[in-house]
Coordinates of C-alpha atoms and ligand atoms in Angstrom, one line a residue:
X776 CA 101.3 115.0 113.4
X777 CA 101.0 111.6 111.9
X778 CA 98.5 109.3 113.5
X779 CA 101.3 106.9 114.4
X780 CA 102.9 109.6 116.6
X781 CA 99.7 110.5 118.5
X782 CA 100.1 109.5 122.1
X783 CA 97.1 107.5 123.4
X784 CA 95.4 108.8 126.4
X785 CA 94.7 106.1 128.9
X786 CA 91.4 106.4 130.8
X787 CA 91.8 107.2 134.5
X788 CA 89.9 104.1 135.5
X789 CA 92.1 101.8 133.4
X790 CA 95.2 103.4 134.9
X791 CA 94.2 102.6 138.4
X792 CA 92.9 99.1 137.9
X793 CA 94.5 96.6 140.2
X794 CA 93.8 93.2 141.6
X795 CA 93.9 90.1 139.4
X796 CA 90.9 89.9 137.1
X797 CA 88.0 87.7 137.8
X798 CA 86.4 86.8 134.5
X799 CA 84.8 83.6 133.1
X800 CA 87.3 81.2 131.5
X801 CA 90.5 83.0 132.8
X802 CA 91.4 79.9 134.9
X803 CA 90.5 77.2 132.4
X804 CA 94.1 76.9 131.4
X805 CA 94.8 75.4 134.8
X806 CA 93.1 72.1 133.8
X807 CA 94.8 71.9 130.4
X808 CA 98.1 70.4 129.4
X809 CA 100.9 72.9 130.0
X810 CA 104.6 72.8 129.0
X811 CA 107.7 74.6 130.1
X812 CA 106.5 75.7 133.6
X813 CA 108.5 75.4 136.8
X814 CA 107.1 73.0 139.5
X815 CA 107.1 75.6 142.3
X816 CA 103.5 75.5 143.6
X817 CA 104.7 74.2 146.9
X818 CA 107.4 76.8 147.4
X819 CA 106.8 78.8 150.6
X820 CA 106.9 82.1 148.6
X821 CA 104.6 81.0 145.8
X822 CA 101.2 82.3 147.1
X823 CA 102.6 85.6 148.5
X824 CA 104.5 86.4 145.2
X825 CA 101.4 85.9 143.1
X826 CA 99.4 88.0 145.6
X827 CA 102.0 90.7 145.4
X828 CA 101.9 90.8 141.6
X829 CA 98.1 90.9 141.6
X830 CA 98.2 94.0 143.8
X831 CA 100.7 96.0 141.8
X832 CA 99.6 98.5 139.2
X833 CA 99.4 97.4 135.6
X834 CA 102.6 97.9 133.6
X835 CA 100.6 99.0 130.5
X836 CA 97.2 100.4 130.0
X837 CA 94.3 98.8 128.1
X838 CA 93.9 102.0 126.1
X839 CA 97.5 101.7 124.8
X840 CA 96.9 98.1 123.9
X841 CA 93.9 99.1 121.8
X842 CA 96.0 101.6 119.9
X843 CA 98.6 99.0 119.2
X844 CA 95.9 96.6 117.9
X845 CA 94.8 99.4 115.6
X846 CA 98.4 99.9 114.4
X847 CA 98.8 96.2 113.7
X848 CA 95.6 96.4 111.8
X849 CA 97.2 99.0 109.6
X850 CA 100.1 96.6 109.1
X851 CA 97.8 93.8 108.1
X852 CA 96.5 96.1 105.4
X853 CA 100.0 96.8 104.2
X854 CA 99.9 100.4 105.5
X855 CA 102.6 99.9 108.2
X856 CA 105.7 97.7 108.8
X857 CA 106.4 96.2 112.2
X858 CA 109.8 96.0 113.9
X859 CA 110.1 93.9 117.1
X860 CA 113.6 93.6 118.6
X861 CA 115.5 92.9 121.8
X862 CA 117.2 90.3 123.9
X863 CA 116.5 86.6 123.8
X864 CA 116.5 86.7 127.6
X865 CA 116.5 90.0 129.5
X866 CA 118.5 90.0 132.7
X867 CA 118.1 91.7 136.0
X868 CA 121.6 93.1 135.8
X869 CA 120.9 94.4 132.3
X870 CA 118.4 96.9 133.8
X871 CA 120.9 99.8 133.4
X872 CA 120.4 103.2 131.8
X873 CA 123.2 102.5 129.3
X874 CA 122.0 99.1 128.2
X875 CA 118.4 99.9 127.9
X876 CA 118.9 103.2 126.1
X877 CA 121.4 101.7 123.6
X878 CA 118.8 99.0 122.8
X879 CA 116.1 101.6 122.3
X880 CA 118.4 103.8 120.3
X881 CA 119.3 100.9 118.0
X882 CA 115.7 100.0 117.4
X883 CA 114.9 103.6 116.6
X884 CA 117.8 103.8 114.3
X885 CA 116.7 100.7 112.5
X886 CA 113.2 102.0 112.3
X887 CA 114.2 105.3 110.6
X888 CA 116.0 103.3 107.9
X889 CA 113.1 100.9 107.5
X890 CA 110.6 103.8 107.4
X891 CA 112.5 105.3 104.5
X892 CA 112.7 102.0 102.6
X893 CA 109.1 101.1 103.2
X894 CA 107.7 104.7 102.8
X895 CA 105.4 103.7 105.7
X896 CA 105.2 104.1 109.4
X897 CA 107.1 101.5 111.4
X898 CA 105.4 100.1 114.5
X899 CA 108.2 99.7 117.1
X900 CA 108.1 97.1 119.7
X901 CA 110.8 96.0 122.1
X902 CA 111.3 92.4 123.3
X903 CA 111.7 94.4 126.5
X904 CA 110.2 95.0 129.9
X905 CA 109.1 91.4 130.4
X906 CA 111.1 89.1 128.2
X907 CA 112.4 87.0 131.1
X908 CA 111.0 83.4 130.7
X909 CA 112.7 80.9 128.4
X910 CA 111.4 77.7 127.0
X911 CA 114.2 75.1 126.7
X912 CA 114.8 72.2 124.4
X913 CA 116.0 70.1 127.3
X914 CA 114.9 70.1 131.0
X915 CA 118.5 69.3 132.1
X916 CA 121.9 70.7 131.3
X917 CA 125.1 68.7 131.6
X918 CA 128.6 70.3 131.9
X919 CA 131.7 68.3 132.6
X920 CA 129.7 65.3 133.8
X921 CA 127.5 67.4 136.1
X922 CA 123.8 67.5 135.3
X923 CA 121.5 70.2 136.7
X924 CA 118.1 71.6 135.8
X925 CA 118.3 74.0 132.8
X926 CA 118.3 77.8 133.1
X927 CA 114.7 79.0 132.3
X928 CA 115.2 82.7 132.4
X929 CA 115.8 84.9 135.4
X930 CA 112.1 85.1 136.2
X931 CA 112.3 81.4 137.2
X932 CA 115.9 80.5 138.2
X933 CA 119.5 81.6 138.1
X934 CA 122.0 81.2 135.3
X935 CA 125.0 80.1 137.5
X936 CA 125.7 76.5 137.0
X937 CA 125.1 75.5 140.7
X938 CA 122.4 73.4 142.2
X939 CA 121.2 76.3 144.3
X940 CA 120.9 78.8 141.5
X941 CA 118.9 76.4 139.3
X942 CA 116.1 76.0 141.9
X943 CA 113.0 77.9 140.7
X944 CA 112.1 80.8 143.0
X945 CA 108.7 82.5 142.7
X946 CA 110.0 85.7 144.2
X947 CA 111.9 86.2 141.0
X948 CA 108.5 87.0 139.4
X949 CA 108.3 90.0 141.6
X950 CA 111.8 91.1 140.7
X951 CA 110.9 90.6 137.0
X952 CA 107.9 92.9 137.5
X953 CA 110.1 95.7 139.1
X954 CA 112.7 95.3 136.4
X955 CA 110.1 95.6 133.8
X956 CA 108.6 98.7 135.4
X957 CA 112.1 100.3 135.5
X958 CA 112.7 99.4 131.9
X959 CA 109.4 100.6 130.7
X960 CA 109.8 103.9 132.6
X961 CA 113.0 104.6 130.7
X962 CA 111.4 103.5 127.4
X963 CA 108.6 106.0 128.0
X964 CA 111.0 108.8 129.1
X965 CA 113.2 108.2 126.1
X966 CA 110.5 107.9 123.5
X967 CA 108.1 110.5 124.9
X968 CA 110.6 113.0 126.3
X969 CA 111.9 114.4 123.1
X970 CA 115.1 112.4 122.8
X971 CA 113.9 110.3 119.9
X972 CA 113.9 113.3 117.5
X973 CA 114.0 112.0 114.0
X974 CA 117.1 114.3 113.3
X975 CA 119.0 112.9 116.4
X976 CA 118.2 109.3 115.4
X977 CA 119.5 110.0 111.9
X978 CA 122.6 111.7 113.4
X979 CA 123.3 108.5 115.4
X980 CA 123.2 106.6 112.1
X981 CA 126.1 108.8 110.8
X982 CA 128.3 107.0 113.4
X983 CA 127.5 103.7 111.7
X984 CA 128.2 105.2 108.3
X985 CA 131.6 106.5 109.4
X986 CA 132.8 102.9 109.5
X987 CA 134.4 102.2 106.0
X988 CA 133.0 98.6 106.2
X989 CA 129.5 100.1 105.7
X990 CA 130.4 102.2 102.6
X991 CA 127.9 100.1 100.5
X992 CA 125.1 101.8 102.4
X993 CA 126.3 105.2 101.6
X994 CA 123.8 105.9 98.8
X995 CA 120.8 104.9 101.0
X996 CA 122.1 106.9 104.0
X997 CA 122.6 110.0 101.7
X998 CA 119.1 109.6 100.4
X999 CA 117.7 109.6 103.9
X1000 CA 119.9 112.6 104.7
X1001 CA 118.4 114.5 101.7
X1002 CA 114.9 113.5 102.6
X1003 CA 115.3 114.9 106.1
X1004 CA 116.9 118.1 104.8
X1005 CA 114.0 118.4 102.4
X1006 CA 111.5 117.9 105.2
X1007 CA 113.3 120.7 107.2
X1008 CA 113.3 123.0 104.2
X1009 CA 109.6 122.3 103.6
X1010 CA 108.9 123.3 107.2
X1011 CA 108.0 119.8 108.5
X1012 CA 106.8 119.8 112.2
X1013 CA 109.9 118.2 113.8
X1014 CA 108.4 119.0 117.2
X1015 CA 105.8 116.3 116.6
X1016 CA 108.5 113.9 115.4
X1017 CA 110.2 114.2 118.8
X1018 CA 107.9 111.6 120.2
X1019 CA 107.2 108.1 119.0
X1020 CA 105.1 105.2 120.1
X1021 CA 107.1 102.3 121.4
X1022 CA 105.4 99.1 122.6
X1023 CA 106.5 96.3 124.9
X1024 CA 106.3 92.6 123.9
X1025 CA 107.4 89.3 125.3
X1026 CA 106.7 85.6 125.1
X1027 CA 103.7 84.8 127.4
X1028 CA 105.3 81.6 128.6
X1029 CA 105.1 81.8 132.4
X1030 CA 101.3 81.8 133.1
X1031 CA 101.9 82.2 136.9
X1032 CA 103.2 85.7 136.0
X1033 CA 100.7 86.6 133.3
X1034 CA 97.6 85.6 135.3
X1035 CA 97.9 88.0 138.2
X1036 CA 98.9 90.8 135.8
X1037 CA 95.7 90.3 133.8
X1038 CA 93.2 93.0 134.6
X1039 CA 89.6 93.9 133.7
X1040 CA 89.5 97.1 131.7
X1041 CA 86.9 99.3 133.4
X1042 CA 85.9 100.9 130.1
X1043 CA 84.9 97.6 128.4
X1044 CA 84.7 95.1 131.2
X1045 CA 87.1 92.8 129.3
X1046 CA 90.4 91.2 130.4
X1047 CA 93.7 92.5 129.2
X1048 CA 97.2 91.3 129.9
X1049 CA 98.9 94.3 131.5
X1050 CA 102.4 92.8 131.6
X1051 CA 103.0 94.0 128.0
X1052 CA 101.2 95.5 125.1
X1053 CA 101.9 92.5 122.8
X1054 CA 102.3 88.9 123.8
X1055 CA 103.3 85.9 121.8
X1056 CA 103.0 82.2 122.1
X1057 CA 106.3 80.3 121.5
X1058 CA 106.9 77.6 119.0
X1059 CA 107.1 75.0 121.8
X1060 CA 103.8 75.9 123.5
X1061 CA 101.4 76.6 120.6
X1062 CA 99.3 73.3 120.8
X1063 CA 95.8 74.1 120.0
X1064 CA 94.4 72.3 123.1
X1065 CA 97.2 73.5 125.4
X1066 CA 97.1 76.0 128.3
X1067 CA 98.9 78.9 126.5
X1068 CA 96.6 79.1 123.5
X1069 CA 93.5 78.9 125.7
X1070 CA 94.8 81.6 128.1
X1071 CA 95.8 84.1 125.4
X1072 CA 92.5 83.5 123.5
X1073 CA 90.8 85.1 126.4
X1074 CA 92.7 88.4 126.4
X1075 CA 92.2 91.5 124.4
X1076 CA 95.8 92.1 123.5
X1077 CA 97.2 91.6 120.1
X1078 CA 98.7 88.1 120.0
X1079 CA 101.5 86.6 118.1
X1080 CA 102.2 82.9 117.5
X1081 CA 105.6 81.6 116.4
X1082 CA 105.3 79.3 113.5
X1083 CA 108.2 76.9 112.8
X1084 CA 108.9 74.4 110.1
X1085 CA 106.6 71.7 111.5
X1086 CA 103.5 73.9 111.4
X1087 CA 100.7 72.7 109.0
X1088 CA 98.0 74.7 107.3
X1089 CA 95.5 72.9 109.6
X1090 CA 97.5 74.1 112.7
X1091 CA 97.2 77.7 111.4
X1092 CA 93.5 77.3 110.6
X1093 CA 92.8 76.1 114.2
X1094 CA 94.9 78.9 115.7
X1095 CA 93.0 81.5 113.6
X1096 CA 89.6 80.1 114.7
X1097 CA 90.6 80.0 118.3
X1098 CA 92.6 83.3 118.6
X1099 CA 90.8 85.5 116.2
X1100 CA 87.3 84.1 115.6
X1101 CA 85.9 87.6 114.9
X1102 CA 88.5 88.1 112.1
X1103 CA 89.7 91.4 113.6
X1104 CA 92.6 93.0 111.8
X1105 CA 95.6 93.4 114.1
X1106 CA 94.6 90.8 116.6
X1107 CA 96.7 87.9 115.3
X1108 CA 100.3 87.9 114.0
X1109 CA 102.1 84.8 112.8
X1110 CA 105.8 85.1 113.3
X1111 CA 107.4 82.6 111.0
X1112 CA 110.8 81.2 112.0
X1113 CA 111.6 78.5 109.5
X1114 CA 115.4 78.7 109.0
X1115 CA 117.1 79.9 105.8
X1116 CA 117.1 76.4 104.3
X1117 CA 113.4 75.7 104.8
X1118 CA 111.6 79.0 104.4
X1119 CA 111.2 78.8 100.6
X1120 CA 109.8 75.3 100.9
X1121 CA 107.7 75.5 104.0
X1122 CA 106.2 79.0 104.0
X1123 CA 104.3 79.1 100.7
X1124 CA 101.7 76.5 101.7
X1125 CA 101.0 78.3 105.0
X1126 CA 100.7 81.7 103.4
X1127 CA 98.4 80.2 100.8
X1128 CA 96.2 78.5 103.4
X1129 CA 95.7 81.8 105.2
X1130 CA 94.9 83.6 102.0
X1131 CA 92.3 80.9 101.1
X1132 CA 90.7 81.4 104.5
X1133 CA 90.6 85.1 103.9
X1134 CA 91.8 85.6 107.4
X1135 CA 93.4 88.9 108.4
X1136 CA 96.7 87.8 109.7
X1137 CA 99.9 89.8 110.0
X1138 CA 103.0 88.0 108.8
X1139 CA 106.2 88.8 110.6
X1140 CA 109.6 87.1 110.0
X1141 CA 111.8 85.9 112.8
X1142 CA 115.0 85.1 110.9
X1143 CA 116.8 84.1 114.1
X1144 CA 115.3 81.0 115.7
X1145 CA 115.5 78.7 112.7
X1146 CA 119.2 79.5 112.1
X1147 CA 120.9 78.6 115.4
X1148 CA 124.1 76.6 115.0
X1149 CA 127.1 75.7 117.3
X1150 CA 130.4 77.3 116.5
X1151 CA 133.6 75.3 116.2
X1152 CA 134.6 76.7 119.6
X1153 CA 131.3 75.5 121.2
X1154 CA 129.1 78.7 121.3
X1155 CA 125.5 78.8 120.3
X1156 CA 125.6 81.3 117.3
X1157 CA 123.9 82.4 114.1
X1158 CA 125.4 83.5 110.8
X1159 CA 124.5 87.0 109.6
X1160 CA 124.2 85.5 106.1
X1161 CA 121.7 82.9 107.2
X1162 CA 119.6 85.5 108.9
X1163 CA 119.6 87.6 105.7
X1164 CA 118.9 84.6 103.5
X1165 CA 115.8 83.7 105.6
X1166 CA 114.6 87.3 105.3
X1167 CA 115.1 87.3 101.6
X1168 CA 113.1 84.1 101.4
X1169 CA 110.4 85.6 103.4
X1170 CA 110.1 88.6 101.2
X1171 CA 110.2 86.5 98.0
X1172 CA 107.6 84.1 99.1
X1173 CA 105.2 86.8 100.1
X1174 CA 105.9 88.7 96.9
X1175 CA 105.2 85.7 94.8
X1176 CA 101.9 85.0 96.5
X1177 CA 100.8 88.6 96.6
X1178 CA 100.8 88.6 100.4
X1179 CA 102.2 91.4 102.5
X1180 CA 105.5 90.7 104.4
X1181 CA 104.5 92.8 107.4
X1182 CA 107.5 92.9 109.8
X1183 CA 110.7 91.8 111.3
X1184 CA 111.3 90.1 114.7
X1185 CA 114.9 90.2 115.9
X1186 CA 117.1 89.1 118.7
X1187 CA 119.4 92.1 119.0
X1188 CA 121.2 94.4 121.3
X1189 CA 122.6 97.9 121.2
X1190 CA 125.9 96.8 122.6
X1191 CA 129.1 95.7 120.9
X1192 CA 128.7 92.1 121.7
X1193 CA 130.1 89.2 119.7
X1194 CA 127.4 86.5 119.5
X1195 CA 126.4 86.2 115.8
X1196 CA 129.0 85.5 113.1
X1197 CA 129.6 87.8 110.1
X1198 CA 128.3 91.2 108.9
X1199 CA 130.3 93.7 106.9
X1200 CA 132.6 94.5 109.8
X1201 CA 132.7 90.8 110.6
X1202 CA 132.5 89.0 113.9
X1203 CA 134.4 85.8 114.0
X1204 CA 134.6 83.0 116.6
X1205 CA 137.7 84.3 118.2
X1206 CA 135.7 87.3 119.6
X1207 CA 133.3 85.0 121.5
X1208 CA 135.6 84.4 124.4
X1209 CA 135.5 88.1 125.4
X1210 CA 132.3 89.5 124.1
X1211 CA 129.7 86.7 124.3
X1212 CA 127.2 87.9 126.9
X1213 CA 123.8 86.4 126.2
X1214 CA 122.3 84.0 128.7
X1215 CA 120.3 82.2 126.0
X1216 CA 120.3 82.8 122.3
X1217 CA 122.9 84.9 120.3
X1218 CA 121.8 88.4 119.4
X1219 CA 122.9 90.7 116.5
X1220 CA 125.0 93.4 117.9
X1221 CA 124.5 97.1 117.3
X1222 CA 126.3 97.3 113.9
X1223 CA 124.9 94.0 112.6
X1224 CA 121.4 95.1 113.6
X1225 CA 121.7 98.4 111.7
X1226 CA 123.3 96.7 108.7
X1227 CA 120.3 94.3 108.6
X1228 CA 118.0 97.3 108.7
X1229 CA 119.8 98.8 105.6
X1230 CA 119.5 95.6 103.7
X1231 CA 115.8 95.1 104.6
X1232 CA 115.1 98.7 103.7
X1233 CA 116.5 98.0 100.2
X1234 CA 114.2 95.0 99.9
X1235 CA 111.2 97.0 101.1
X1236 CA 111.8 99.8 98.7
X1237 CA 111.3 97.2 95.9
X1238 CA 107.9 96.0 97.2
Ligands
LIG932 O1 114.8 81.5 122.8 C1 114.5 80.5 122.4 C2 114.6 79.3 123.1 O2 114.4 79.5 124.5 C3 115.9 78.8 122.9 O3 116.2 78.8 121.5 C4 116.0 77.4 123.4 O4 117.3 77.1 123.5 P1 117.9 75.7 123.8 O5 117.7 74.8 122.6 O6 119.3 76.0 124.1 O7 117.1 75.2 125.0
LIG933 C1 111.8 81.0 122.3 C2 111.8 81.8 121.3 O1 111.4 81.5 120.0 P1 110.7 80.3 119.5 O2 109.5 80.0 120.3 O3 110.4 80.7 118.1 O4 111.7 79.1 119.5 C3 112.2 83.3 121.4 O5 111.6 84.1 120.7 O6 113.1 83.5 122.2
LIG934 MN1 115.6 83.1 121.6

């Protein structure tokens, strides 16, 4: 059984920890500048909601978080590749068996293709079971002359364009917790219960290959087929490959949610976020002296930081010093999201500066957030070709500098939505009216996601 498929055993004490952590520095963020938070402290349900969260069991165990940090350490060393994927904004109504399992299946399908291309383990993470809070460019939204507060994710307010829906409601945090628990339960059942058998995942990919639009991936699909048949013939232990590690991740934006779910690990006496295994800081909240960087610097979880086109080498140096002062491999991931037009120009100086520091950073590419455009018919969208162009830029820049391009961060779904343009079986604007479902950013649909995995797999096999 490969190390990556070993299931971590949480300690009993960690498993039962409850009650918000009391630990020096965990409340320092409260006196620091903070962005993108709802003003709901005077809401009658604010205190009780936070208390409720602080009493619920942790969603993830500290022991699992430690295993993920180790996996990401392998990726820093170029021994594993990371795949993070899921909704831009999860929804409460999206907590259904069909929707969750098709997203997990799609991520597993992508991972098989990437594993083959990279000839390496793929560390799988869902933007799932907690990806509910959204930073917005504007505090207000105007439609047909009516202006209301922006939608900030269902953990804060409602999507409906009414005054009432847009009022922040702290009880939503409790609903987000329960939704995350239900999602994580299905993730665990699906990935630990034998349904993720490598052979089944590969069989699902045959459905994708049956579409004549994907004929150009035939050769790669056949190679994977042969590799699996070879493994079978050689007596590989497929029982062990029936289970796979799968981690949860979200943007740690809403600190009123993260704080009560931070717990002290009884083994080490150190604070862990137990809302997810991996947390990241968004592009809009990564100020070095801000609340988010301070709060996450105090947790043991592996941390990501989104890095956009305005980031400077000095910004990255300060983030490294604050978030990974010990230089631990796997602790810090930079998720670059430059946009296809800027990546080749902006990324090299950043990668070089990290190399000069000798800092162990994992570089992951988010080819989504720098490529958002508005379609002619008024939808927020992204072009498949731009997503691919950014990814190619990411691989080329790292290749030229001798740095390791360690992973992929996608907004995607397992459903047949129409939100991003293009792909071999192309989506065009006319499909948006019927199949545009996202409440925030446009996601690649099932087919587009798999196609991207085939294309990245080809690029990885050349590294
Ligand atoms: O998911 C990312 C951000 O929340 C999103 O891109 C912001 O979108 P907006 O510019 O529509 O506010
Ligand atoms: C808000 C997001 O991204 P960014 O912070 O990179 O804009 C996101 O990942 O949904
Ligand atoms: Mn997004």
